[in-house]
Amino acid sequence: MREPTAVRARRRHPGARTALRTGGGDVVSALVLVAHGTRSTKGVELIGTLAEAVSRELGAGISGPGTEFRGPWVRTAFVDVLGPSPSEVLRDLDRKSVPAVVVPAFLASGYHVYQDVPREVADSGHPMVAVTPAIGPDPALARVMAMRLHAEGWRPGDAVVFAAAGSSDRRARQDVRSAADLLADRLRTPVTVGYIATGAPHVPDVVAGLRNSGHNRVFIASYLLSHGLFQQRLHDAGADGVADPIGVHPAVIRLIATRYHTATRDLVPVPNR
């Protein structure tokens, strides 16, 4: 697994003594959940629901008179379509003297993860930010996808199409293939990758090809986070069943929490020279 990368300070974090702290006095890093952005109301709601669930998983509480801060702030940001942007959220956290861990809520790492997110971090000027790997691919997601397929009625012997949004970035396509391999291992059956938007082969073509090769039942495993336009397109692809998107699942929540805890070890300020 790729190690988290950190953007470290070349000066001590300003106002660190007033940053949020645990009962033991340690500075608590905020978690910034970064998503692509969408015009789909369901997609936006999912990211908000996911952030709330991660907040509960991390034990976030409310600080105030007579209370103790029990966990990190969890904020959401988007790299496209809508705001706030990651740089806006990070600048706000910097003004509050709160270190940050950025978790890209992407299922594959392409342009947005390798270019947009680092640029947003740099533009923010925040001196204490760690950026984790994207949440996918990961065995935890494969487990959720397998559960979604079984719930849809998939049985061993049925063909499986691994449906991803698609990307022009070869690194993202490699991540999709890796994720498909994880699902195949989980199901103990071959899966065939198909793309919904960018890239080939397209999902309907894969479904048709599997039918032509003699498969009676073809199911689609959705490598998407939420319902929306792309998920709807899958229902028009001619398969016998379409599994629900990954969605807000305890395994996904734990995965994000684990990314956060791993990355906080990188948040060590570098003193002035």
CSV table of C-alpha atoms in Angstrom, one decimal:
chain,number,residue,atom,x,y,z
A,1,MET,CA,0.0,0.0,0.0
A,2,ARG,CA,1.3,3.5,-0.8
A,3,GLU,CA,2.5,5.4,2.1
A,4,PRO,CA,0.8,8.7,3.0
A,5,THR,CA,2.6,11.8,1.8
A,6,ALA,CA,3.0,14.8,4.0
A,7,VAL,CA,3.3,18.5,3.4
A,8,ARG,CA,5.5,19.5,6.3
A,9,ALA,CA,6.0,22.9,7.8
A,10,ARG,CA,9.3,24.8,7.4
A,11,ARG,CA,8.3,26.8,10.5
A,12,ARG,CA,6.4,25.8,13.6
A,13,HIS,CA,2.7,25.7,13.2
A,14,PRO,CA,1.4,29.2,14.1
A,15,GLY,CA,-0.7,29.3,17.2
A,16,ALA,CA,-0.2,25.7,17.9
A,17,ARG,CA,-0.7,26.2,21.6
A,18,THR,CA,-4.3,27.3,21.0
A,19,ALA,CA,-5.1,24.4,18.6
A,20,LEU,CA,-7.7,21.8,19.6
A,21,ARG,CA,-6.3,19.2,21.9
A,22,THR,CA,-7.2,15.9,23.4
A,23,GLY,CA,-7.4,15.4,27.1
A,24,GLY,CA,-3.7,14.5,27.0
A,25,GLY,CA,-2.7,17.8,25.5
A,26,ASP,CA,-2.0,16.5,22.0
A,27,VAL,CA,-3.1,18.6,19.0
A,28,VAL,CA,-6.0,17.0,17.2
A,29,SER,CA,-5.8,17.0,13.4
A,30,ALA,CA,-8.9,17.7,11.4
A,31,LEU,CA,-9.9,15.2,8.7
A,32,VAL,CA,-10.8,16.8,5.4
A,33,LEU,CA,-12.7,14.4,3.2
A,34,VAL,CA,-12.2,15.4,-0.4
A,35,ALA,CA,-14.5,14.3,-3.2
A,36,HIS,CA,-14.8,15.0,-6.9
A,37,GLY,CA,-18.0,17.0,-6.7
A,38,THR,CA,-21.3,16.3,-8.5
A,39,ARG,CA,-24.6,17.9,-9.5
A,40,SER,CA,-26.3,14.9,-8.1
A,41,THR,CA,-28.1,15.7,-4.9
A,42,LYS,CA,-27.7,12.1,-3.8
A,43,GLY,CA,-24.0,12.2,-4.4
A,44,VAL,CA,-23.5,15.4,-2.4
A,45,GLU,CA,-25.7,14.0,0.4
A,46,LEU,CA,-23.6,10.8,0.5
A,47,ILE,CA,-20.4,12.6,1.1
A,48,GLY,CA,-22.0,14.6,3.9
A,49,THR,CA,-23.4,11.4,5.4
A,50,LEU,CA,-20.1,9.7,5.1
A,51,ALA,CA,-18.3,12.5,6.8
A,52,GLU,CA,-20.8,12.4,9.7
A,53,ALA,CA,-20.3,8.7,10.1
A,54,VAL,CA,-16.5,9.0,10.1
A,55,SER,CA,-16.9,11.7,12.7
A,56,ARG,CA,-18.8,9.3,14.9
A,57,GLU,CA,-16.3,6.6,14.3
A,58,LEU,CA,-13.4,8.8,15.4
A,59,GLY,CA,-15.3,9.9,18.5
A,60,ALA,CA,-15.6,13.5,17.5
A,61,GLY,CA,-17.3,15.6,20.2
A,62,ILE,CA,-18.1,19.3,20.8
A,63,SER,CA,-15.8,21.4,22.9
A,64,GLY,CA,-17.2,24.0,25.3
A,65,PRO,CA,-17.3,24.9,28.9
A,66,GLY,CA,-17.1,21.8,31.1
A,67,THR,CA,-16.6,19.5,28.1
A,68,GLU,CA,-13.6,17.8,26.6
A,69,PHE,CA,-12.9,17.7,22.9
A,70,ARG,CA,-13.0,13.9,22.1
A,71,GLY,CA,-12.1,13.8,18.5
A,72,PRO,CA,-11.2,15.6,15.3
A,73,TRP,CA,-13.3,18.0,13.2
A,74,VAL,CA,-14.4,16.3,9.9
A,75,ARG,CA,-14.8,18.6,7.0
A,76,THR,CA,-15.8,18.0,3.4
A,77,ALA,CA,-14.4,19.6,0.2
A,78,PHE,CA,-14.7,19.2,-3.5
A,79,VAL,CA,-12.2,19.5,-6.4
A,80,ASP,CA,-14.8,20.2,-9.1
A,81,VAL,CA,-18.4,21.3,-9.8
A,82,LEU,CA,-19.1,22.8,-6.3
A,83,GLY,CA,-17.4,24.1,-3.2
A,84,PRO,CA,-15.9,24.5,-0.8
A,85,SER,CA,-12.6,23.6,-2.4
A,86,PRO,CA,-9.9,21.8,-0.4
A,87,SER,CA,-7.7,25.0,-0.3
A,88,GLU,CA,-10.6,27.0,1.2
A,89,VAL,CA,-11.2,24.4,3.9
A,90,LEU,CA,-7.5,24.2,4.7
A,91,ARG,CA,-7.1,27.9,4.9
A,92,ASP,CA,-9.9,28.0,7.4
A,93,LEU,CA,-8.3,25.3,9.5
A,94,ASP,CA,-5.0,27.1,9.3
A,95,ARG,CA,-6.6,30.3,10.7
A,96,LYS,CA,-7.8,28.1,13.6
A,97,SER,CA,-4.3,26.6,14.0
A,98,VAL,CA,-5.6,23.1,13.4
A,99,PRO,CA,-3.4,20.6,11.5
A,100,ALA,CA,-5.2,18.6,8.8
A,101,VAL,CA,-5.3,15.1,7.2
A,102,VAL,CA,-6.7,15.1,3.7
A,103,VAL,CA,-8.4,11.9,2.7
A,104,PRO,CA,-9.3,11.7,-1.0
A,105,ALA,CA,-12.6,9.9,-1.3
A,106,PHE,CA,-11.7,8.6,-4.7
A,107,LEU,CA,-11.9,4.9,-5.8
A,108,ALA,CA,-8.9,5.3,-8.1
A,109,SER,CA,-6.0,7.7,-8.2
A,110,GLY,CA,-5.8,9.8,-11.4
A,111,TYR,CA,-5.5,13.5,-12.2
A,112,HIS,CA,-7.5,14.7,-9.3
A,113,VAL,CA,-5.5,12.8,-6.7
A,114,TYR,CA,-2.1,13.3,-8.3
A,115,GLN,CA,-2.5,16.9,-9.5
A,116,ASP,CA,-5.6,18.7,-8.1
A,117,VAL,CA,-5.3,17.6,-4.4
A,118,PRO,CA,-1.5,18.5,-4.0
A,119,ARG,CA,-2.1,21.8,-5.8
A,120,GLU,CA,-5.0,22.7,-3.5
A,121,VAL,CA,-2.9,21.8,-0.5
A,122,ALA,CA,0.0,24.0,-1.7
A,123,ASP,CA,-2.4,26.9,-2.6
A,124,SER,CA,-3.9,26.8,0.9
A,125,GLY,CA,-0.5,27.8,2.5
A,126,HIS,CA,-1.4,25.5,5.4
A,127,PRO,CA,2.0,24.3,6.9
A,128,MET,CA,0.7,21.1,8.6
A,129,VAL,CA,-1.2,18.9,6.1
A,130,ALA,CA,-0.8,15.2,5.5
A,131,VAL,CA,-2.4,13.6,2.4
A,132,THR,CA,-3.4,10.0,2.5
A,133,PRO,CA,-3.8,7.5,-0.4
A,134,ALA,CA,-7.2,7.5,-2.0
A,135,ILE,CA,-9.7,5.1,-0.4
A,136,GLY,CA,-9.6,2.7,-3.4
A,137,PRO,CA,-8.6,0.2,-4.4
A,138,ASP,CA,-8.8,-1.7,-1.1
A,139,PRO,CA,-9.9,-5.2,0.1
A,140,ALA,CA,-12.6,-3.5,2.3
A,141,LEU,CA,-14.3,-2.1,-0.8
A,142,ALA,CA,-14.2,-5.5,-2.5
A,143,ARG,CA,-16.0,-7.0,0.5
A,144,VAL,CA,-18.7,-4.4,0.3
A,145,MET,CA,-19.1,-4.9,-3.4
A,146,ALA,CA,-19.4,-8.7,-3.0
A,147,MET,CA,-22.1,-8.1,-0.4
A,148,ARG,CA,-24.0,-5.8,-2.7
A,149,LEU,CA,-23.8,-8.4,-5.5
A,150,HIS,CA,-25.1,-11.2,-3.3
A,151,ALA,CA,-28.0,-8.9,-2.2
A,152,GLU,CA,-28.9,-8.3,-5.8
A,153,GLY,CA,-29.2,-12.1,-6.4
A,154,TRP,CA,-25.8,-12.9,-7.9
A,155,ARG,CA,-24.8,-16.6,-7.6
A,156,PRO,CA,-21.6,-18.4,-8.3
A,157,GLY,CA,-21.5,-19.2,-12.0
A,158,ASP,CA,-23.1,-15.9,-13.0
A,159,ALA,CA,-20.9,-13.5,-15.0
A,160,VAL,CA,-19.7,-10.3,-13.3
A,161,VAL,CA,-19.0,-6.9,-14.9
A,162,PHE,CA,-16.9,-4.6,-12.8
A,163,ALA,CA,-18.3,-1.2,-13.7
A,164,ALA,CA,-16.2,1.9,-13.1
A,165,ALA,CA,-16.7,5.5,-14.1
A,166,GLY,CA,-13.5,5.6,-16.1
A,167,SER,CA,-10.5,7.8,-16.6
A,168,SER,CA,-8.0,8.9,-19.2
A,169,ASP,CA,-5.3,8.5,-16.6
A,170,ARG,CA,-3.4,5.2,-17.0
A,171,ARG,CA,-2.7,5.1,-13.2
A,172,ALA,CA,-6.4,5.3,-12.4
A,173,ARG,CA,-7.2,2.6,-14.9
A,174,GLN,CA,-4.5,0.4,-13.3
A,175,ASP,CA,-6.2,1.0,-9.9
A,176,VAL,CA,-9.5,-0.1,-11.4
A,177,ARG,CA,-7.9,-3.3,-12.7
A,178,SER,CA,-6.4,-3.9,-9.2
A,179,ALA,CA,-9.8,-3.3,-7.6
A,180,ALA,CA,-11.4,-5.7,-10.1
A,181,ASP,CA,-8.8,-8.3,-9.1
A,182,LEU,CA,-9.6,-7.9,-5.5
A,183,LEU,CA,-13.3,-8.5,-6.2
A,184,ALA,CA,-12.5,-11.5,-8.3
A,185,ASP,CA,-10.5,-13.0,-5.5
A,186,ARG,CA,-13.3,-12.3,-3.1
A,187,LEU,CA,-15.9,-13.9,-5.3
A,188,ARG,CA,-13.6,-16.6,-6.6
A,189,THR,CA,-14.8,-16.0,-10.1
A,190,PRO,CA,-13.5,-13.9,-13.0
A,191,VAL,CA,-14.8,-10.4,-13.4
A,192,THR,CA,-14.6,-8.2,-16.5
A,193,VAL,CA,-13.9,-4.5,-16.3
A,194,GLY,CA,-16.2,-2.1,-18.2
A,195,TYR,CA,-16.4,1.7,-18.1
A,196,ILE,CA,-19.4,3.9,-17.8
A,197,ALA,CA,-18.0,7.2,-19.2
A,198,THR,CA,-14.3,7.5,-20.2
A,199,GLY,CA,-12.5,4.5,-21.5
A,200,ALA,CA,-13.2,1.2,-23.3
A,201,PRO,CA,-14.8,-1.2,-23.3
A,202,HIS,CA,-18.1,0.3,-22.2
A,203,VAL,CA,-20.3,-1.6,-19.8
A,204,PRO,CA,-23.1,-2.4,-22.3
A,205,ASP,CA,-20.6,-3.9,-24.7
A,206,VAL,CA,-19.1,-6.0,-21.9
A,207,VAL,CA,-22.6,-7.3,-21.0
A,208,ALA,CA,-23.4,-8.1,-24.6
A,209,GLY,CA,-20.0,-9.9,-25.0
A,210,LEU,CA,-20.5,-12.1,-22.0
A,211,ARG,CA,-24.0,-13.0,-23.2
A,212,ASN,CA,-22.6,-13.9,-26.7
A,213,SER,CA,-20.0,-16.1,-25.0
A,214,GLY,CA,-22.7,-18.2,-23.4
A,215,HIS,CA,-23.4,-16.7,-20.0
A,216,ASN,CA,-27.1,-16.9,-19.1
A,217,ARG,CA,-27.0,-14.4,-16.3
A,218,VAL,CA,-24.8,-11.3,-16.1
A,219,PHE,CA,-24.6,-9.0,-13.1
A,220,ILE,CA,-23.0,-5.6,-12.7
A,221,ALA,CA,-20.8,-4.8,-9.7
A,222,SER,CA,-20.9,-1.0,-9.2
A,223,TYR,CA,-17.5,0.6,-8.4
A,224,LEU,CA,-19.2,3.9,-7.6
A,225,LEU,CA,-19.7,5.5,-4.2
A,226,SER,CA,-23.2,6.7,-4.7
A,227,HIS,CA,-26.4,6.7,-6.7
A,228,GLY,CA,-26.7,9.2,-9.5
A,229,LEU,CA,-26.5,9.5,-13.3
A,230,PHE,CA,-23.7,6.9,-13.7
A,231,GLN,CA,-25.5,4.3,-11.5
A,232,GLN,CA,-28.7,4.9,-13.6
A,233,ARG,CA,-26.8,4.2,-16.8
A,234,LEU,CA,-25.8,0.8,-15.4
A,235,HIS,CA,-29.5,-0.1,-15.2
A,236,ASP,CA,-29.8,0.5,-18.9
A,237,ALA,CA,-26.8,-1.7,-19.8
A,238,GLY,CA,-28.8,-4.9,-20.3
A,239,ALA,CA,-27.7,-6.9,-17.3
A,240,ASP,CA,-29.8,-9.3,-15.2
A,241,GLY,CA,-29.0,-7.4,-12.1
A,242,VAL,CA,-27.1,-4.2,-11.0
A,243,ALA,CA,-25.7,-4.1,-7.5
A,244,ASP,CA,-26.0,-1.0,-5.4
A,245,PRO,CA,-23.1,1.4,-5.2
A,246,ILE,CA,-20.6,1.0,-2.4
A,247,GLY,CA,-22.3,3.7,-0.3
A,248,VAL,CA,-21.9,4.4,3.4
A,249,HIS,CA,-21.0,1.1,4.9
A,250,PRO,CA,-19.2,0.4,8.2
A,251,ALA,CA,-16.2,-1.1,6.3
A,252,VAL,CA,-15.8,2.2,4.3
A,253,ILE,CA,-16.1,4.3,7.4
A,254,ARG,CA,-13.4,2.2,9.2
A,255,LEU,CA,-11.2,2.4,6.1
A,256,ILE,CA,-11.3,6.2,6.1
A,257,ALA,CA,-10.7,6.3,9.9
A,258,THR,CA,-7.7,4.0,9.4
A,259,ARG,CA,-6.3,6.3,6.6
A,260,TYR,CA,-6.6,9.2,9.1
A,261,HIS,CA,-4.9,7.5,12.0
A,262,THR,CA,-2.0,6.3,9.8
A,263,ALA,CA,-1.5,9.8,8.4
A,264,THR,CA,-1.5,11.6,11.7
A,265,ARG,CA,1.9,10.1,12.4
A,266,ASP,CA,3.3,12.2,9.5
A,267,LEU,CA,2.1,15.5,11.0
A,268,VAL,CA,5.4,16.5,12.7
A,269,PRO,CA,6.3,20.2,12.4
A,270,VAL,CA,9.8,21.1,11.3
A,271,PRO,CA,11.4,23.8,13.5
A,272,ASN,CA,12.9,27.0,12.1
A,273,ARG,CA,16.4,26.6,11.0
